[in-house]
mmCIF file of C-alpha atoms in Angstrom:
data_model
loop_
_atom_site.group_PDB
_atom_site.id
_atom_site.type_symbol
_atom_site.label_atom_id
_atom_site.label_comp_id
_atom_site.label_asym_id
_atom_site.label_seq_id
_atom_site.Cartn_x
_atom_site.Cartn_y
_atom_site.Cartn_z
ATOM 1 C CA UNK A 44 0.000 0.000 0.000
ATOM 2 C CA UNK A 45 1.207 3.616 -0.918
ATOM 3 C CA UNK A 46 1.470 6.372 1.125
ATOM 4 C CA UNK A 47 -1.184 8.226 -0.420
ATOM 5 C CA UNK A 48 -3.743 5.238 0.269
ATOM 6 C CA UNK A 49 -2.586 4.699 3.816
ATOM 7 C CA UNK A 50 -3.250 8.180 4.220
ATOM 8 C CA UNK A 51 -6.676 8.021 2.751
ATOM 9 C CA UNK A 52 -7.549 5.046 4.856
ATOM 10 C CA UNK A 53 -6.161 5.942 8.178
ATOM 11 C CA UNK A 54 -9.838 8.129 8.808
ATOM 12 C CA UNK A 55 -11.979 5.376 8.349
ATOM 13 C CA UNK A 56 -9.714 2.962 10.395
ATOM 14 C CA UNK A 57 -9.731 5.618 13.602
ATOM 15 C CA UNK A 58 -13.654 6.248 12.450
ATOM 16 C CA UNK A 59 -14.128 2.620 13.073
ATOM 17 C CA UNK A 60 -12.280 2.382 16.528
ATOM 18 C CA UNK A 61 -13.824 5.163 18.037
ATOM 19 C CA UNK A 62 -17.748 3.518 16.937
ATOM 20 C CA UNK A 63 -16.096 0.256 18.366
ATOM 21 C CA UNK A 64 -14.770 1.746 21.310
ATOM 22 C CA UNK A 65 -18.491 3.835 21.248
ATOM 23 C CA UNK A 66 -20.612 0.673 21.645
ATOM 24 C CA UNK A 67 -18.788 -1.178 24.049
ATOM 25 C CA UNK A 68 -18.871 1.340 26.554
ATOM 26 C CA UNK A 69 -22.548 1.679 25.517
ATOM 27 C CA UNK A 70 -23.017 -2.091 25.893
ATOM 28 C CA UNK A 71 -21.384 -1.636 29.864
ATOM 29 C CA UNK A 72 -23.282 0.529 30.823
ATOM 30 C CA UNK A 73 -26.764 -0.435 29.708
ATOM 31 C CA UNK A 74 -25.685 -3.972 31.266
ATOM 32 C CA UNK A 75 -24.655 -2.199 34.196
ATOM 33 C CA UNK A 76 -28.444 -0.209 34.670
ATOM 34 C CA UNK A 77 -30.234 -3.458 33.678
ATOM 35 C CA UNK A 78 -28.224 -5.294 36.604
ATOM 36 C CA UNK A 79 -29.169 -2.493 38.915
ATOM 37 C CA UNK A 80 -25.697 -1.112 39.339
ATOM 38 C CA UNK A 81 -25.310 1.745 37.978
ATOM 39 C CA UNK A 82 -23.151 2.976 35.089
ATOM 40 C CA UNK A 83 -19.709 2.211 34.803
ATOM 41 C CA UNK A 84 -17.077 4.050 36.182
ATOM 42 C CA UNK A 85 -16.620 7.307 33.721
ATOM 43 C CA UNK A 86 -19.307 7.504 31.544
ATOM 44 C CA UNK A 87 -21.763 10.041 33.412
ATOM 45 C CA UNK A 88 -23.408 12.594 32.125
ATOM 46 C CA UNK A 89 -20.740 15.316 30.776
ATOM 47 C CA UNK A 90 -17.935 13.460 33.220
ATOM 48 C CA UNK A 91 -14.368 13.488 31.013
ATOM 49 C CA UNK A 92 -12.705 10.574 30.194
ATOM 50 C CA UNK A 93 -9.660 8.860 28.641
ATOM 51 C CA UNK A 94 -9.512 6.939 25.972
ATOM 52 C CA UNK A 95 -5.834 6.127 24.124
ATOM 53 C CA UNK A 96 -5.893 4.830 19.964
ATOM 54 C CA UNK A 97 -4.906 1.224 19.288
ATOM 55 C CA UNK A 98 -1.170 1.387 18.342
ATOM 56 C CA UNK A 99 -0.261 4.021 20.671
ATOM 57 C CA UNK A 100 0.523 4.646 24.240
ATOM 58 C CA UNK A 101 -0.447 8.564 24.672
ATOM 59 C CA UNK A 102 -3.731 9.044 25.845
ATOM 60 C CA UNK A 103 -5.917 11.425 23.971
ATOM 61 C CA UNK A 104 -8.266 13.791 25.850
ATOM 62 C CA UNK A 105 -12.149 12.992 25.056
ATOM 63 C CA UNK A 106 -15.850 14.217 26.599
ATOM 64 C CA UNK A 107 -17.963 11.556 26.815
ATOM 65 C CA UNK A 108 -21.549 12.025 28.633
ATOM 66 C CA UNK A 109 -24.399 9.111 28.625
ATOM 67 C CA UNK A 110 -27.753 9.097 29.962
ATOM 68 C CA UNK A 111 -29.483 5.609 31.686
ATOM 69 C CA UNK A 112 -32.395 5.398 33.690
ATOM 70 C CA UNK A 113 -31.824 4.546 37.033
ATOM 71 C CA UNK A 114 -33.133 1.369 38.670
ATOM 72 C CA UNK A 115 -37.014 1.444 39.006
ATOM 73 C CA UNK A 116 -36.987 4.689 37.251
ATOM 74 C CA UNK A 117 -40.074 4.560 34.275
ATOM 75 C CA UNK A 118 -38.780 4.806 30.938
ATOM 76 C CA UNK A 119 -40.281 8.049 30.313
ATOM 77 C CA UNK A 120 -37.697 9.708 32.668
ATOM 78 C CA UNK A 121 -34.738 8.454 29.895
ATOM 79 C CA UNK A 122 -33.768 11.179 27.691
ATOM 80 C CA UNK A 123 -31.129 11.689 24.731
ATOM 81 C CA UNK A 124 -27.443 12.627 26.036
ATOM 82 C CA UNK A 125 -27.235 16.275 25.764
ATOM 83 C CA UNK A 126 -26.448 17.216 21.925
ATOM 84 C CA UNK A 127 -27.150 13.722 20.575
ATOM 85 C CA UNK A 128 -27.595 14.146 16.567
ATOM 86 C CA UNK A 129 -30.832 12.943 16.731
ATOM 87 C CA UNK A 130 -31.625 13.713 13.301
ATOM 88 C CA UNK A 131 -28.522 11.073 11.992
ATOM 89 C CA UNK A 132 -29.661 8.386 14.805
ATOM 90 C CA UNK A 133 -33.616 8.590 14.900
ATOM 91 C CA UNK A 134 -35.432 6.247 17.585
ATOM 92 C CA UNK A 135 -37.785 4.045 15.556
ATOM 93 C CA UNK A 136 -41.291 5.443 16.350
ATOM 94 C CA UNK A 137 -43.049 3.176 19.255
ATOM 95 C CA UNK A 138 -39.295 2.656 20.636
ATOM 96 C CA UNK A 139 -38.268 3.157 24.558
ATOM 97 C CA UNK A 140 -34.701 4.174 24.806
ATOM 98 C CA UNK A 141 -32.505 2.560 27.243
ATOM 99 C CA UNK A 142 -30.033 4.592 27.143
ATOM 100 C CA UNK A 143 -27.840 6.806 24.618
ATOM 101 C CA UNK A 144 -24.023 8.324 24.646
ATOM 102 C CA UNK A 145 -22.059 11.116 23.004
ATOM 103 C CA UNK A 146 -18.489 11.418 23.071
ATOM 104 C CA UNK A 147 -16.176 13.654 21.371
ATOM 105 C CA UNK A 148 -12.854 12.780 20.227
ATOM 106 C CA UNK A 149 -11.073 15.796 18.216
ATOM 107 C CA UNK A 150 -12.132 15.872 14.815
ATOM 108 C CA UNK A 151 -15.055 13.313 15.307
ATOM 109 C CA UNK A 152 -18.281 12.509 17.522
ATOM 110 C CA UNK A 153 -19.425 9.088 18.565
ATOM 111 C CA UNK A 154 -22.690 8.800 19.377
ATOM 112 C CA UNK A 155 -25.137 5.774 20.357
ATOM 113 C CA UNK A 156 -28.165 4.506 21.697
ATOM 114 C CA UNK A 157 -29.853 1.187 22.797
ATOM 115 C CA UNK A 158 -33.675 1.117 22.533
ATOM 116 C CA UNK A 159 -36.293 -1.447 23.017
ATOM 117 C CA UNK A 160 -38.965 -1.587 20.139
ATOM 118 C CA UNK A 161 -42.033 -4.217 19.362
ATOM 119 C CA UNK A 162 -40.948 -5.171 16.343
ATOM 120 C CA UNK A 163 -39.131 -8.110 14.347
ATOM 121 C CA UNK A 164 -35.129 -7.529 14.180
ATOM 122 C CA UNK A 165 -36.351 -7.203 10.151
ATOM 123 C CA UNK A 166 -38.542 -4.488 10.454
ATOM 124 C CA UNK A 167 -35.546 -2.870 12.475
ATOM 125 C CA UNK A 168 -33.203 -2.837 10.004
ATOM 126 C CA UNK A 169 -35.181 -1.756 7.301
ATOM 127 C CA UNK A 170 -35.862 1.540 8.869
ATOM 128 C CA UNK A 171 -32.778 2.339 9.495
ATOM 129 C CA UNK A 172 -31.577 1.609 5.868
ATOM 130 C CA UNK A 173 -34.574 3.648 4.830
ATOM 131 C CA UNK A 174 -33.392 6.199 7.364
ATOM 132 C CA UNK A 175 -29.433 6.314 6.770
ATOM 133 C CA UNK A 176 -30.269 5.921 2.941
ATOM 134 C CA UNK A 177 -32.227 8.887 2.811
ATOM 135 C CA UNK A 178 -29.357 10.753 4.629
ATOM 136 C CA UNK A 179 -26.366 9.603 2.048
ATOM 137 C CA UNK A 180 -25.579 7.166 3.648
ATOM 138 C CA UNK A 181 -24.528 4.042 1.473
ATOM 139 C CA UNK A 182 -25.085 0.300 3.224
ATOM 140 C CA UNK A 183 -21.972 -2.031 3.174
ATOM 141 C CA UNK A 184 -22.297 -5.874 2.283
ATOM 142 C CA UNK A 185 -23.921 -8.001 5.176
ATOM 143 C CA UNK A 186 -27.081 -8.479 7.196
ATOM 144 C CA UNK A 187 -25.420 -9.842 10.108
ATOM 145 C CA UNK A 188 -22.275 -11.037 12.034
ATOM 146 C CA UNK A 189 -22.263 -14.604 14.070
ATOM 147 C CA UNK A 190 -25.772 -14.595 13.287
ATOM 148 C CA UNK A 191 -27.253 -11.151 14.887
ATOM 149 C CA UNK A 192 -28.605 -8.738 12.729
ATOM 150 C CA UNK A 193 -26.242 -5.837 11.561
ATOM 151 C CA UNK A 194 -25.628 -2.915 9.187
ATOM 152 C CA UNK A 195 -22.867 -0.970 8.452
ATOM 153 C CA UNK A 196 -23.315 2.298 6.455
ATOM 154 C CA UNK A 197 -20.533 4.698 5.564
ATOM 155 C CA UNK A 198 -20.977 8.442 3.915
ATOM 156 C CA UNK A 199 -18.006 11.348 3.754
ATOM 157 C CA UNK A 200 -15.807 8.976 1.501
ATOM 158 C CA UNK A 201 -15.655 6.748 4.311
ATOM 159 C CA UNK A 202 -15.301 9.207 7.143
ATOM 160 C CA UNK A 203 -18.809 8.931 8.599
ATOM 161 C CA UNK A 204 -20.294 5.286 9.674
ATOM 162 C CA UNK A 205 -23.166 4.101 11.239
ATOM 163 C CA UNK A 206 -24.477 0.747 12.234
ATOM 164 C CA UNK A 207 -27.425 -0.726 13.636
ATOM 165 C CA UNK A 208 -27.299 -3.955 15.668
ATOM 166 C CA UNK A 209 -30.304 -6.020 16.870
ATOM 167 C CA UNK A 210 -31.325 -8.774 19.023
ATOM 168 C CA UNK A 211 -34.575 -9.857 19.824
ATOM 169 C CA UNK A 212 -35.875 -11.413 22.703
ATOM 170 C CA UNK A 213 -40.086 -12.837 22.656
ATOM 171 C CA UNK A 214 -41.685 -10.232 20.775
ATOM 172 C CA UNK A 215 -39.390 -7.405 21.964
ATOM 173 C CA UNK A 216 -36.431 -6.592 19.613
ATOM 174 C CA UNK A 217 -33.378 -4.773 21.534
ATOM 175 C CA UNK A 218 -31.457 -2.701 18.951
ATOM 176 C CA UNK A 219 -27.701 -0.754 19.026
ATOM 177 C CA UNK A 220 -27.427 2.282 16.781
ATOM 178 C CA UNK A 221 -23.849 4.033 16.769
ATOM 179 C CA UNK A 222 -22.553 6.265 14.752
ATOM 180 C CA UNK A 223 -18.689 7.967 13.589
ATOM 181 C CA UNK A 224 -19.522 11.534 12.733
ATOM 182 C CA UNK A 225 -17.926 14.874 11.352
ATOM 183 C CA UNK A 226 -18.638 17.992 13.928
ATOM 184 C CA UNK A 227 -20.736 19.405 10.463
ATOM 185 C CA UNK A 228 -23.288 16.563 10.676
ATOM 186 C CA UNK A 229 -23.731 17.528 14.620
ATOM 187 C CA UNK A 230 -24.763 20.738 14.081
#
């Protein structure tokens, strides 16, 4: 690979990392509210944290704020992390949100959510490809990964991704958004 391409592809590798990086701490801490623990260390509403790139050992400085509903606490009382992009990660009409995260990492925003919807894991992912679609998004090869629904979408040449992950449980399907973004598509 030539310099030029490395170059080209080191966004969407870092992109990638940080929607990785993104989900898991999304996935602790809604494990950590459904266990009736709390959130995990570090990811409180507007509380800074640290987070260093694969590959290096420097840390690089980060905000990160999420928002859970505590035990016992109705649904209603959940609400979108303070400047969530809403209008790139839409919850799916009839959905209850469980809870969502935003987390800036100089030049790009993660941002996810896990919501609880009636609704087959199908019917899931074809709103969101409506959804990103409609936005510029473009959807990547693949339904699913070890068997759970997924979809990858990139835009900005790469730079921007978003993905949508689902499980369902009875009639009740449990779905992941998260998205890579440029501070434009925040605004």
């Amino acid at each position: 690979m030539n310099q030029a391409t490395a170059f080209h592809q080191r966004p969407l590798l870092l992109s990638r990392r940080g929607l990785l990086a993104s989900m898991a701490g999304t996935a602790v801490v809604l494990l950590a509210a459904c266990s009736g623990t709390g959130a995990a260390p570090g990811t409180e509403t507007g509380t800074p944290a640290a987070s260093t790139v694969a590959g290096t050992s420097s840390p690089q400085a980060t905000t990160s704020q999420s928002t859970t509903a505590a035990p016992g606490t109705p649904p209603a009382a959940t609400a979108l992390a303070i400047n969530f992009p809403s209008a790139v990660l839409p919850l799916m009409p009839g959905s209850t949100l469980q809870v969502s995260g935003m987390e800036q990492t100089d030049p790009f925003f993660t941002a996810s959510l896990t919501a609880t919807v009636v609704a087959a894991p199908a019917a899931v992912l074809d709103f969101y490809t409506e959804s990103f679609s409609d936005q510029g998004f473009k959807a990547q090869p693949g339904d699913a990964v070890d068997g759970t629904p997924l979809k990858t979408f990139v835009r900005a040449n790469g730079q921007e991704i978003a993905t949508i992950s689902v499980v369902q449980s009875a009639n009740t399907s449990t779905y992941t958004l998260g998205a890579t973004l440029l501070p434009d598509s925040i605004k």
